[in-house]
Amino acid sequence: MIAAYAVAHSNIALAKYWGKANDELNLPAVPSLSMTLDALKTETTVVFDSSLPADVVNLNGFAVNGRPRDRVLELLDRVRQQSGITDPAHVTSRNNFKTASGLASSASGFAALALAATRAAGLDTSIAETSALARRSSASAARSLYGGFVKLDVGSEFASPVAPAAHFPLCMVIAVMAIGAKDVSSTDGMQATRESSPYYPAWLETAPQIYDVAMKAVLEADLEALGTALERSAMLMHASMIAASPSLVYWEPGSLAVMRAVKQLRRAGILAFYTMDAGPHVKIVTSPQDAEAVAILIRGVPGVQEVIVSKIGPDASVSVSSPDA
Ligand code: PMV
């Protein structure tokens, strides 16, 4: 019996993925570029154990049920199919941040699960193959296998690293809003946008152009160019979902107040830029020198519960032990 323990860090897209080209294979319709976060991580242990009557899935000390459990079992079943193992699995996972609220817990969660489950099954899966396995569960999870800046191209099964953190040291200041779990999952939100938003075709057309601009800015380590592109990517993505029927709005009053505060900072000469995902929290990209000043200002914005300052994070990692040995 092998116990595998994996750590994967969350990532936030600078050029967003929103919309699927293939629902069954979970392939994105647009390319995305992300930055892995040092401060937000998931730790997951997996053991396949013949003495268990059924799979056990535990997150932050509680049994996981319903759709979240089914998503974990789908990944485990793919690993069982590949490895020939038929035993139930014991999965224990812990996030050091709020789950399912737009802080990309599915990204770090499925990356850690894919890594731990393949190793616990004794598979010698490459990191690219592990990224593809994670992608089937959550496309953003494909990017969390790698540290630094990471891309997921259209038509690609797996994510790939673009540049290490040292190439362009940035910080992300995360304004965590005083609000719980999100009410519409990103999968449901993407489907609603594709089916009912007249702006979805415009999103599909512009997202790859913004991705190209953001990629160039990362390669040239140009914060102003990257910031302009990443705000535009987030705003265009949200515009496409706000135009869905029924309208999909993840913003809270506090989210808008943070966006305004970021613009004020820029007027004061600080290079800081915001992005948002499928939740109310606002993530601000800035330089390491300005991160503390940004955090101090954002802490005072009404509706902000907590501010997390993160550096760029490392590759996912895994270690394996054999309890029988
Ligand atoms: O991979 P999912 O299903 O959690 O979707 C992620 C969608 C966004 O976070 C909004 C954008 C992105 O590229 O991460």
Coordinates of C-alpha atoms and ligand atoms in Angstrom, one line a residue:
M1 CA 0.0 0.0 0.0
I2 CA 1.5 3.3 -1.1
A3 CA 0.6 6.6 0.5
A4 CA 1.3 9.6 -1.7
Y5 CA 1.3 13.2 -0.3
A6 CA 1.1 16.0 -2.8
V7 CA 1.2 19.8 -2.5
A8 CA -0.2 22.1 -5.2
H9 CA -0.5 25.8 -5.2
S10 CA -3.5 27.7 -6.5
N11 CA -3.1 29.9 -9.6
I12 CA -4.9 33.0 -10.9
A13 CA -5.3 33.6 -14.6
L14 CA -3.9 36.8 -16.0
A15 CA -5.5 36.0 -19.3
K16 CA -8.7 34.2 -18.5
Y17 CA -10.2 30.9 -19.6
W18 CA -14.0 31.1 -19.8
G19 CA -15.9 28.7 -22.1
K20 CA -15.3 25.1 -23.2
A21 CA -14.6 23.8 -26.7
N22 CA -15.5 20.3 -25.6
D23 CA -17.6 19.6 -22.6
E24 CA -16.9 15.9 -22.4
L25 CA -13.1 16.3 -22.5
N26 CA -13.2 19.6 -20.7
L27 CA -11.1 21.4 -23.3
P28 CA -11.0 25.3 -23.1
A29 CA -12.3 27.4 -26.0
V30 CA -9.7 30.1 -25.3
P31 CA -6.0 30.1 -24.3
S32 CA -5.1 31.1 -20.7
L33 CA -2.1 32.4 -18.9
S34 CA -1.7 32.2 -15.1
M35 CA 0.5 33.0 -12.2
T36 CA 0.9 30.3 -9.5
L37 CA 0.4 31.6 -5.9
D38 CA 2.8 30.8 -3.1
A39 CA 0.3 31.7 -0.3
L40 CA -2.6 29.5 -1.3
K41 CA -2.1 25.7 -1.4
T42 CA -3.8 22.3 -1.1
E43 CA -2.2 19.4 0.6
T44 CA -3.6 16.0 -0.3
T45 CA -2.8 12.4 0.7
V46 CA -4.2 9.4 -1.2
V47 CA -4.0 5.7 -0.3
F48 CA -5.7 2.9 -2.2
D49 CA -6.8 0.5 0.5
S50 CA -8.5 -2.9 -0.1
S51 CA -9.8 -2.9 3.5
L52 CA -12.1 0.1 2.9
P53 CA -15.7 -0.7 2.0
A54 CA -15.9 2.5 -0.3
D55 CA -13.9 5.6 -1.2
V56 CA -13.4 8.0 1.6
V57 CA -13.0 11.7 0.7
N58 CA -12.2 14.2 3.4
L59 CA -11.7 18.0 2.9
N60 CA -10.5 20.2 5.8
G61 CA -11.6 17.6 8.3
F62 CA -15.1 16.9 6.9
A63 CA -16.5 14.2 4.6
V64 CA -17.2 15.6 1.1
N65 CA -20.6 14.8 -0.4
G66 CA -22.7 15.5 -3.5
R67 CA -21.2 16.9 -6.7
P68 CA -17.8 17.7 -5.2
R69 CA -17.4 14.1 -4.1
D70 CA -18.5 12.8 -7.5
R71 CA -15.8 15.0 -9.2
V72 CA -13.1 13.5 -7.0
L73 CA -14.4 9.9 -7.7
E74 CA -14.3 10.6 -11.5
L75 CA -10.6 11.4 -11.2
L76 CA -9.9 8.4 -9.0
D77 CA -11.8 6.2 -11.5
R78 CA -9.6 7.4 -14.4
V79 CA -6.5 6.5 -12.3
R80 CA -8.0 3.1 -11.4
Q81 CA -8.7 2.5 -15.1
Q82 CA -5.1 3.4 -16.1
S83 CA -3.4 1.4 -13.3
G84 CA -5.7 -1.6 -13.0
I85 CA -6.2 -1.0 -9.3
T86 CA -9.7 -1.7 -8.1
D87 CA -9.3 -0.8 -4.4
P88 CA -11.2 2.1 -2.8
A89 CA -9.2 5.2 -2.0
H90 CA -8.8 7.2 1.1
V91 CA -8.4 10.9 0.2
T92 CA -7.5 13.5 2.8
S93 CA -7.2 17.0 1.6
R94 CA -6.6 20.4 3.3
N95 CA -6.7 23.9 1.8
N96 CA -5.1 26.8 3.7
F97 CA -7.8 29.2 2.3
K98 CA -11.6 29.4 1.7
T99 CA -13.0 26.6 -0.6
A100 CA -15.1 27.2 -3.7
S101 CA -15.3 30.9 -3.6
G102 CA -13.3 32.1 -6.5
L103 CA -9.9 31.6 -4.8
A104 CA -9.2 28.7 -7.2
S105 CA -9.5 25.9 -4.8
S106 CA -10.5 23.6 -7.6
A107 CA -7.2 24.4 -9.4
S108 CA -4.9 23.5 -6.5
G109 CA -7.3 20.8 -5.3
F110 CA -7.4 18.8 -8.5
A111 CA -3.7 19.3 -9.3
A112 CA -2.8 17.9 -5.8
L113 CA -5.3 15.1 -6.2
A114 CA -4.1 14.1 -9.7
L115 CA -0.5 14.0 -8.5
A116 CA -1.2 12.1 -5.3
A117 CA -3.6 9.6 -6.9
T118 CA -1.3 8.7 -9.8
R119 CA 1.7 8.2 -7.5
A120 CA -0.4 6.2 -4.9
A121 CA -1.5 4.0 -7.8
G122 CA 2.2 3.4 -8.6
L123 CA 1.8 5.1 -12.0
D124 CA 4.9 6.8 -13.5
T125 CA 2.8 9.5 -15.1
S126 CA 4.7 12.5 -16.5
I127 CA 3.9 16.0 -15.2
A128 CA 2.3 16.8 -18.6
E129 CA 0.1 13.7 -18.3
T130 CA -0.7 14.6 -14.7
S131 CA -1.6 18.1 -15.9
A132 CA -4.0 16.6 -18.5
L133 CA -5.6 14.4 -15.9
A134 CA -6.2 17.4 -13.6
R135 CA -7.6 19.3 -16.6
R136 CA -10.3 16.8 -17.1
S137 CA -11.7 17.7 -13.7
S138 CA -10.9 21.5 -13.8
A139 CA -9.1 23.2 -16.7
S140 CA -7.5 25.7 -14.4
A141 CA -6.1 22.8 -12.4
A142 CA -3.9 21.8 -15.3
R143 CA -1.9 25.0 -14.7
S144 CA -1.3 24.3 -11.0
L145 CA 1.1 21.5 -11.7
Y146 CA 3.7 24.2 -12.5
G147 CA 5.1 27.2 -10.6
G148 CA 5.8 30.6 -12.1
F149 CA 3.9 31.7 -15.2
V150 CA 1.9 28.9 -16.9
K151 CA -0.1 28.6 -20.1
L152 CA -2.9 26.4 -21.3
D153 CA -3.3 26.6 -25.1
V154 CA -6.4 25.8 -27.0
G155 CA -6.3 22.3 -28.3
S156 CA -3.6 21.3 -25.8
E157 CA -4.3 18.5 -23.3
F158 CA -2.0 19.9 -20.7
A159 CA -0.6 23.2 -19.4
S160 CA 3.1 24.2 -19.8
P161 CA 5.4 26.5 -18.0
V162 CA 6.1 29.9 -19.6
A163 CA 8.7 31.5 -17.2
P164 CA 9.9 31.0 -13.7
A165 CA 9.1 33.4 -10.9
A166 CA 12.6 34.9 -11.0
H167 CA 12.1 36.1 -14.5
F168 CA 9.4 38.6 -13.5
P169 CA 8.9 38.7 -9.7
L170 CA 5.4 39.9 -9.0
C171 CA 3.1 39.9 -6.0
M172 CA -0.6 39.3 -5.8
V173 CA -2.6 41.1 -3.1
I174 CA -5.9 39.2 -2.6
A175 CA -8.9 41.1 -1.2
V176 CA -11.0 38.4 0.4
M177 CA -14.6 39.5 0.7
A178 CA -16.8 38.8 3.7
I179 CA -19.0 36.4 1.8
G180 CA -19.1 32.5 1.7
A181 CA -19.3 29.9 -1.0
K182 CA -20.2 31.0 -4.6
D183 CA -23.7 30.0 -5.8
V184 CA -22.9 29.3 -9.5
S185 CA -20.0 26.9 -10.4
S186 CA -17.7 28.0 -13.1
T187 CA -18.8 25.1 -15.3
D188 CA -22.5 26.1 -15.0
G189 CA -21.5 29.8 -15.5
M190 CA -19.6 29.0 -18.7
Q191 CA -22.5 27.0 -20.0
A192 CA -25.0 29.7 -19.3
T193 CA -22.7 32.3 -21.0
R194 CA -22.2 30.1 -24.1
E195 CA -25.9 29.4 -24.4
S196 CA -27.4 32.8 -23.7
S197 CA -24.9 35.7 -23.8
P198 CA -24.8 37.7 -27.1
Y199 CA -21.3 38.8 -26.0
Y200 CA -19.9 35.2 -25.9
P201 CA -18.8 35.3 -29.6
A202 CA -17.1 38.7 -28.9
W203 CA -15.3 37.1 -25.9
L204 CA -14.1 34.1 -28.0
E205 CA -12.8 36.6 -30.6
T206 CA -11.0 38.9 -28.2
A207 CA -9.7 36.6 -25.6
P208 CA -6.8 35.1 -27.7
Q209 CA -5.7 38.6 -28.7
I210 CA -5.5 39.7 -25.0
Y211 CA -3.7 36.4 -24.2
D212 CA -1.1 37.3 -26.8
V213 CA -0.6 40.7 -25.3
A214 CA -0.4 39.3 -21.8
M215 CA 2.1 36.7 -22.9
K216 CA 4.4 39.2 -24.6
A217 CA 4.2 41.4 -21.4
V218 CA 5.2 38.5 -19.2
L219 CA 8.1 37.6 -21.5
E220 CA 9.3 41.2 -21.6
A221 CA 8.6 41.6 -17.8
D222 CA 6.5 44.7 -18.5
L223 CA 4.1 45.3 -15.6
E224 CA 2.2 48.2 -17.2
A225 CA 1.4 46.2 -20.4
L226 CA 0.6 43.1 -18.4
G227 CA -1.7 45.0 -16.0
T228 CA -3.6 46.7 -18.8
A229 CA -4.1 43.3 -20.5
L230 CA -5.1 41.4 -17.3
E231 CA -7.7 44.0 -16.3
R232 CA -9.2 43.9 -19.8
S233 CA -9.3 40.1 -19.8
A234 CA -11.2 40.0 -16.5
M235 CA -13.6 42.8 -17.5
L236 CA -14.4 41.2 -20.9
M237 CA -14.9 37.8 -19.3
H238 CA -17.3 39.3 -16.7
A239 CA -19.1 41.4 -19.4
S240 CA -19.8 38.2 -21.3
M241 CA -21.3 36.5 -18.2
I242 CA -23.2 39.6 -17.0
A243 CA -24.9 39.6 -20.5
A244 CA -26.1 36.0 -20.0
S245 CA -29.7 35.3 -19.3
P246 CA -30.2 35.1 -16.3
S247 CA -27.4 37.5 -15.7
L248 CA -24.4 36.1 -13.9
V249 CA -22.8 38.6 -11.5
Y250 CA -20.1 37.5 -9.1
W251 CA -19.3 41.0 -7.9
E252 CA -20.2 42.3 -4.5
P253 CA -20.3 46.0 -3.6
G254 CA -16.9 45.5 -1.9
S255 CA -15.4 44.1 -5.1
L256 CA -16.3 47.3 -6.9
A257 CA -14.9 49.4 -4.0
V258 CA -11.6 47.5 -4.3
M259 CA -11.5 48.1 -8.1
R260 CA -12.0 51.8 -7.5
A261 CA -9.2 51.8 -4.8
V262 CA -6.8 50.2 -7.3
K263 CA -7.5 52.9 -9.8
Q264 CA -6.8 55.5 -7.1
L265 CA -3.5 53.8 -6.4
R266 CA -2.6 54.1 -10.1
R267 CA -3.4 57.8 -10.1
A268 CA -1.0 58.1 -7.2
G269 CA 1.7 56.4 -9.3
I270 CA 1.6 52.8 -8.0
L271 CA 1.4 50.2 -10.7
A272 CA -1.4 47.9 -9.4
F273 CA -4.0 46.1 -11.5
Y274 CA -7.1 44.0 -10.6
T275 CA -8.6 40.7 -11.8
M276 CA -11.6 38.7 -10.7
D277 CA -12.7 35.1 -11.2
A278 CA -16.0 33.2 -10.5
G279 CA -16.4 34.7 -7.0
P280 CA -16.4 38.1 -5.3
H281 CA -12.7 38.4 -4.3
V282 CA -10.4 40.8 -6.1
K283 CA -6.8 39.9 -6.9
I284 CA -4.4 42.7 -7.4
V285 CA -1.2 42.3 -9.4
T286 CA 1.7 44.6 -8.3
S287 CA 5.4 44.7 -7.8
P288 CA 7.0 43.2 -4.6
Q289 CA 8.1 46.8 -3.6
D290 CA 4.5 48.1 -3.7
A291 CA 2.7 45.1 -2.4
E292 CA 2.6 46.2 1.3
A293 CA 1.4 49.7 0.4
V294 CA -1.4 48.2 -1.7
A295 CA -2.3 45.7 1.1
I296 CA -2.5 48.5 3.7
L297 CA -4.9 50.6 1.5
I298 CA -7.1 47.6 0.5
R299 CA -7.5 46.5 4.2
G300 CA -9.4 49.7 4.8
V301 CA -11.9 49.2 2.0
P302 CA -15.5 48.4 3.3
G303 CA -16.5 44.7 2.6
V304 CA -12.9 43.4 2.7
Q305 CA -12.6 40.7 5.4
E306 CA -9.0 39.7 4.9
V307 CA -6.0 40.6 2.7
I308 CA -3.5 38.0 1.6
V309 CA -0.2 39.0 0.0
S310 CA 1.3 36.3 -2.2
K311 CA 4.5 35.8 -4.1
I312 CA 4.7 33.6 -7.2
G313 CA 4.5 30.0 -6.2
P314 CA 6.5 26.8 -7.0
D315 CA 5.8 23.6 -8.9
A316 CA 3.5 21.1 -7.4
S317 CA 5.4 18.4 -5.4
V318 CA 4.8 14.9 -4.2
S319 CA 6.4 12.4 -1.9
V320 CA 5.6 8.7 -1.5
S321 CA 5.8 6.4 1.5
S322 CA 5.0 2.8 1.9
P323 CA 3.2 2.1 5.3
D324 CA 3.7 -1.6 4.8
A325 CA 7.5 -1.3 4.6
Ligands
PMV1 O1 -11.1 25.5 -14.2 P1 -12.4 26.0 -13.6 O2 -13.6 25.2 -14.1 O3 -12.4 26.2 -12.2 O4 -12.6 27.5 -14.3 C1 -11.8 28.6 -14.1 C2 -12.3 29.8 -14.6 C3 -11.7 31.1 -14.1 O5 -11.1 31.0 -12.8 C4 -12.8 32.2 -14.0 C5 -10.6 31.6 -15.1 C6 -9.3 30.9 -15.2 O6 -8.7 30.8 -16.2 O7 -8.9 30.4 -14.1

